[in-house]
């Protein structure tokens, strides 16, 4: 199993707005049959022993699962790329997103 992880870093006070935006994007992907079967969104609540409310930035991660590395790479370039571009348009320059692909071991 391969996990496509997208980590979004945003200003902490924009978390609720961003999460609503992301949920809408995920719902549209699901309606269009472009959302992988297993997907989850998580929000950082502590880093290095520091509560997230004390940080300037917040991290929200979106993970999707694929059977192969190539499926994850293809989804990243064909589906996720448009979401990332819209995110950067809406939230930059005080935001960023980076992707990683993990393998379940």
Coordinates of N, CA and C in Angstrom, one line a residue:
X1 N 0.8 -1.2 0.0 CA 0.0 0.0 0.0 C 0.9 1.2 0.0
X2 N 0.4 2.3 -0.8 CA 1.1 3.5 -0.8 C 0.2 4.6 -0.4
X3 N 0.8 5.6 0.4 CA 0.0 6.6 0.9 C 0.5 8.0 0.4
X4 N -0.4 8.7 -0.3 CA -0.1 10.0 -0.8 C -0.5 11.0 0.3
X5 N 0.5 11.7 0.9 CA 0.3 12.6 2.0 C 0.5 14.0 1.5
X6 N -0.5 14.8 1.7 CA -0.4 16.3 1.4 C -0.4 17.0 2.7
X7 N 0.6 17.7 3.0 CA 0.6 18.6 4.2 C 0.5 20.0 3.8
X8 N -0.6 20.6 4.3 CA -0.9 22.0 4.1 C -0.6 22.8 5.3
X9 N 0.2 23.8 5.1 CA 0.6 24.7 6.2 C -0.1 26.0 5.9
X10 N -0.9 26.5 6.9 CA -1.7 27.7 6.7 C -1.6 28.5 8.0
X11 N -2.1 29.8 7.9 CA -2.1 30.6 9.1 C -3.2 30.0 10.0
X12 N -2.8 29.9 11.3 CA -3.7 29.2 12.3 C -5.1 29.8 12.3
X13 N -5.3 31.1 12.1 CA -6.6 31.6 12.2 C -7.5 31.3 10.9
X14 N -6.8 30.7 9.9 CA -7.6 30.4 8.7 C -7.9 28.9 8.6
X15 N -7.6 28.1 9.7 CA -7.8 26.7 9.7 C -9.3 26.3 9.4
X16 N -10.3 26.9 10.0 CA -11.7 26.5 9.8 C -12.1 26.8 8.4
X17 N -11.7 28.0 7.9 CA -12.0 28.3 6.5 C -11.4 27.3 5.5
X18 N -10.1 27.0 5.8 CA -9.4 26.0 4.9 C -10.0 24.7 5.0
X19 N -10.3 24.2 6.1 CA -10.9 22.8 6.3 C -12.3 22.7 5.5
X20 N -13.1 23.8 5.6 CA -14.3 23.8 4.9 C -14.1 23.7 3.4
X21 N -13.1 24.5 2.9 CA -12.7 24.5 1.5 C -12.2 23.1 1.1
X22 N -11.4 22.5 1.9 CA -10.8 21.1 1.6 C -12.0 20.1 1.6
X23 N -12.8 20.1 2.5 CA -14.0 19.2 2.6 C -14.8 19.3 1.3
X24 N -15.0 20.5 0.8 CA -15.8 20.7 -0.4 C -15.0 20.1 -1.6
X25 N -13.7 20.3 -1.7 CA -12.9 19.7 -2.7 C -13.0 18.1 -2.7
X26 N -12.9 17.6 -1.5 CA -13.0 16.1 -1.3 C -14.4 15.6 -1.7
X27 N -15.4 16.3 -1.3 CA -16.8 15.9 -1.7 C -17.0 15.9 -3.2
X28 N -16.4 16.9 -3.9 CA -16.5 16.9 -5.3 C -15.8 15.8 -6.0
X29 N -14.6 15.5 -5.5 CA -13.8 14.4 -6.0 C -14.6 13.1 -5.8
X30 N -15.2 12.9 -4.7 CA -16.0 11.7 -4.4 C -17.2 11.6 -5.4
X31 N -17.9 12.7 -5.6 CA -19.0 12.7 -6.5 C -18.6 12.4 -7.9
X32 N -17.3 12.8 -8.3 CA -16.8 12.6 -9.6 C -16.1 11.2 -9.8
X33 N -16.1 10.5 -8.7 CA -15.4 9.2 -8.7 C -13.9 9.3 -8.8
X34 N -13.3 10.4 -8.3 CA -11.9 10.6 -8.3 C -11.2 10.5 -7.0
X35 N -12.0 10.2 -6.0 CA -11.4 10.1 -4.6 C -11.1 8.6 -4.3
X36 N -9.9 8.3 -3.9 CA -9.5 6.9 -3.6 C -10.4 6.4 -2.4
X37 N -10.6 5.1 -2.3 CA -11.5 4.5 -1.4 C -11.1 4.9 0.1
X38 N -9.8 5.0 0.4 CA -9.4 5.4 1.7 C -8.7 6.7 1.7
X39 N -9.3 7.6 2.4 CA -8.9 9.0 2.5 C -9.2 9.6 3.9
X40 N -8.2 10.4 4.4 CA -8.5 11.0 5.7 C -7.8 12.3 5.8
X41 N -8.4 13.2 6.6 CA -7.8 14.5 6.9 C -7.6 14.6 8.4
X42 N -6.4 15.1 8.7 CA -6.0 15.3 10.1 C -5.5 16.6 10.3
X43 N -5.6 17.1 11.6 CA -5.1 18.5 11.9 C -4.1 18.3 13.1
X44 N -2.9 18.9 12.9 CA -1.9 18.9 14.0 C -2.4 19.6 15.2
X45 N -2.2 19.0 16.3 CA -2.6 19.6 17.6 C -1.5 19.8 18.6
X46 N -0.3 19.3 18.3 CA 0.8 19.5 19.1 C 2.1 19.2 18.3
X47 N 3.1 20.0 18.5 CA 4.4 19.7 17.8 C 5.5 20.1 18.8
X48 N 6.4 19.1 19.0 CA 7.5 19.4 19.9 C 7.1 19.7 21.3
X49 N 5.9 19.2 21.7 CA 5.4 19.4 23.1 C 4.7 20.8 23.2
X50 N 4.5 21.5 22.1 CA 3.8 22.8 22.1 C 2.4 22.7 21.5
X51 N 1.4 23.1 22.2 CA 0.1 23.1 21.7 C -0.1 24.0 20.4
X52 N -0.9 23.5 19.5 CA -1.0 24.2 18.2 C -1.6 25.6 18.4
X53 N -2.3 25.9 19.4 CA -2.8 27.3 19.6 C -1.8 28.3 19.9
X54 N -0.6 27.8 20.2 CA 0.5 28.7 20.5 C 1.4 29.0 19.2
X55 N 1.1 28.3 18.2 CA 1.9 28.4 16.9 C 1.3 29.4 16.0
X56 N 2.1 30.0 15.1 CA 1.6 30.9 14.1 C 1.0 30.2 13.0
X57 N 1.4 29.0 12.7 CA 1.0 28.2 11.5 C 0.3 26.9 12.0
X58 N -0.6 26.4 11.2 CA -1.3 25.2 11.4 C -1.0 24.2 10.3
X59 N -0.9 23.0 10.6 CA -0.7 22.0 9.5 C -1.9 21.0 9.5
X60 N -2.4 20.9 8.3 CA -3.5 19.9 8.1 C -3.0 18.9 7.0
X61 N -3.2 17.7 7.3 CA -2.7 16.6 6.4 C -3.8 15.9 5.8
X62 N -3.7 15.6 4.5 CA -4.7 14.8 3.8 C -4.0 13.6 3.2
X63 N -4.4 12.4 3.6 CA -3.8 11.2 3.2 C -4.8 10.3 2.4
X64 N -4.3 9.8 1.3 CA -5.1 8.9 0.4 C -4.3 7.7 0.1
X65 N -4.9 6.6 0.0 CA -4.2 5.3 -0.1 C -4.4 4.7 -1.5
X66 N -3.3 4.1 -2.0 CA -3.3 3.5 -3.4 C -2.6 2.1 -3.3
X67 N -2.9 1.3 -4.3 CA -2.3 0.0 -4.3 C -0.8 0.0 -4.8
X68 N -0.6 1.0 -5.7 CA 0.8 1.0 -6.3 C 1.3 2.4 -6.2
X69 N 2.7 2.5 -6.3 CA 3.3 3.8 -6.3 C 2.9 4.6 -7.5
X70 N 2.8 3.9 -8.6 CA 2.4 4.6 -9.9 C 1.0 5.2 -9.8
X71 N 0.1 4.5 -9.1 CA -1.3 5.0 -9.0 C -1.2 6.3 -8.2
X72 N -0.4 6.4 -7.1 CA -0.3 7.5 -6.3 C 0.3 8.7 -7.1
X73 N 1.3 8.4 -7.8 CA 2.0 9.5 -8.6 C 1.0 10.0 -9.7
X74 N 0.3 9.1 -10.3 CA -0.6 9.5 -11.4 C -1.7 10.4 -10.8
X75 N -2.3 10.0 -9.6 CA -3.3 10.8 -9.0 C -2.8 12.2 -8.6
X76 N -1.6 12.2 -8.1 CA -0.9 13.5 -7.8 C -0.9 14.4 -9.0
X77 N -0.5 13.9 -10.1 CA -0.3 14.8 -11.3 C -1.6 15.0 -12.0
X78 N -2.5 14.1 -12.0 CA -3.8 14.3 -12.7 C -4.9 14.9 -11.9
X79 N -5.0 14.7 -10.6 CA -6.1 15.1 -9.8 C -5.6 16.2 -8.8
X80 N -4.7 15.8 -8.0 CA -4.2 16.7 -6.9 C -3.6 17.9 -7.3
X81 N -2.9 17.9 -8.5 CA -2.2 19.1 -8.9 C -3.2 20.3 -9.1
X82 N -4.4 20.1 -9.5 CA -5.4 21.2 -9.7 C -5.8 21.7 -8.3
X83 N -5.9 20.8 -7.3 CA -6.3 21.3 -6.0 C -5.2 22.1 -5.4
X84 N -3.9 21.6 -5.5 CA -2.8 22.3 -5.0 C -2.7 23.7 -5.6
X85 N -2.9 23.8 -6.9 CA -2.8 25.1 -7.6 C -3.9 26.1 -7.1
X86 N -5.1 25.6 -6.9 CA -6.2 26.4 -6.3 C -5.8 26.8 -4.9
X87 N -5.3 25.9 -4.1 CA -4.9 26.2 -2.7 C -3.9 27.4 -2.7
X88 N -2.9 27.3 -3.5 CA -1.9 28.3 -3.5 C -2.4 29.6 -4.0
X89 N -3.3 29.6 -4.9 CA -4.0 30.8 -5.4 C -4.8 31.5 -4.3
X90 N -5.5 30.7 -3.5 CA -6.4 31.2 -2.4 C -5.6 31.6 -1.2
X91 N -4.6 30.9 -0.8 CA -4.0 31.1 0.5 C -2.5 31.6 0.5
X92 N -1.8 31.5 -0.6 CA -0.5 32.0 -0.7 C -0.5 33.5 -0.6
X93 N 0.6 34.2 -0.2 CA 1.9 33.6 0.1 C 2.1 33.1 1.5
X94 N 1.1 33.2 2.4 CA 1.3 32.8 3.8 C 0.9 31.3 4.0
X95 N 1.1 30.5 2.9 CA 0.7 29.1 3.0 C 1.5 28.3 2.0
X96 N 1.6 27.0 2.3 CA 2.3 26.1 1.4 C 1.7 24.7 1.5
X97 N 1.9 23.9 0.5 CA 1.5 22.5 0.5 C 2.7 21.7 -0.1
X98 N 3.0 20.6 0.6 CA 4.0 19.7 0.0 C 3.5 18.3 0.1
X99 N 3.9 17.5 -0.8 CA 3.4 16.1 -0.9 C 4.6 15.1 -0.7
X100 N 4.2 14.0 -0.1 CA 5.1 12.9 0.0 C 4.3 11.6 -0.3
X101 N 5.0 10.6 -0.7 CA 4.4 9.3 -0.9 C 5.1 8.3 0.0
X102 N 4.3 7.7 0.9 CA 4.8 6.7 1.8 C 4.5 5.3 1.4
X103 N 5.2 4.3 1.8 CA 4.9 3.0 1.6 C 4.6 2.3 2.9
X104 N 3.5 1.6 3.0 CA 3.2 0.8 4.2 C 4.2 -0.3 4.3
X105 N 4.9 -0.4 5.4 CA 5.9 -1.5 5.5 C 5.7 -2.4 6.7

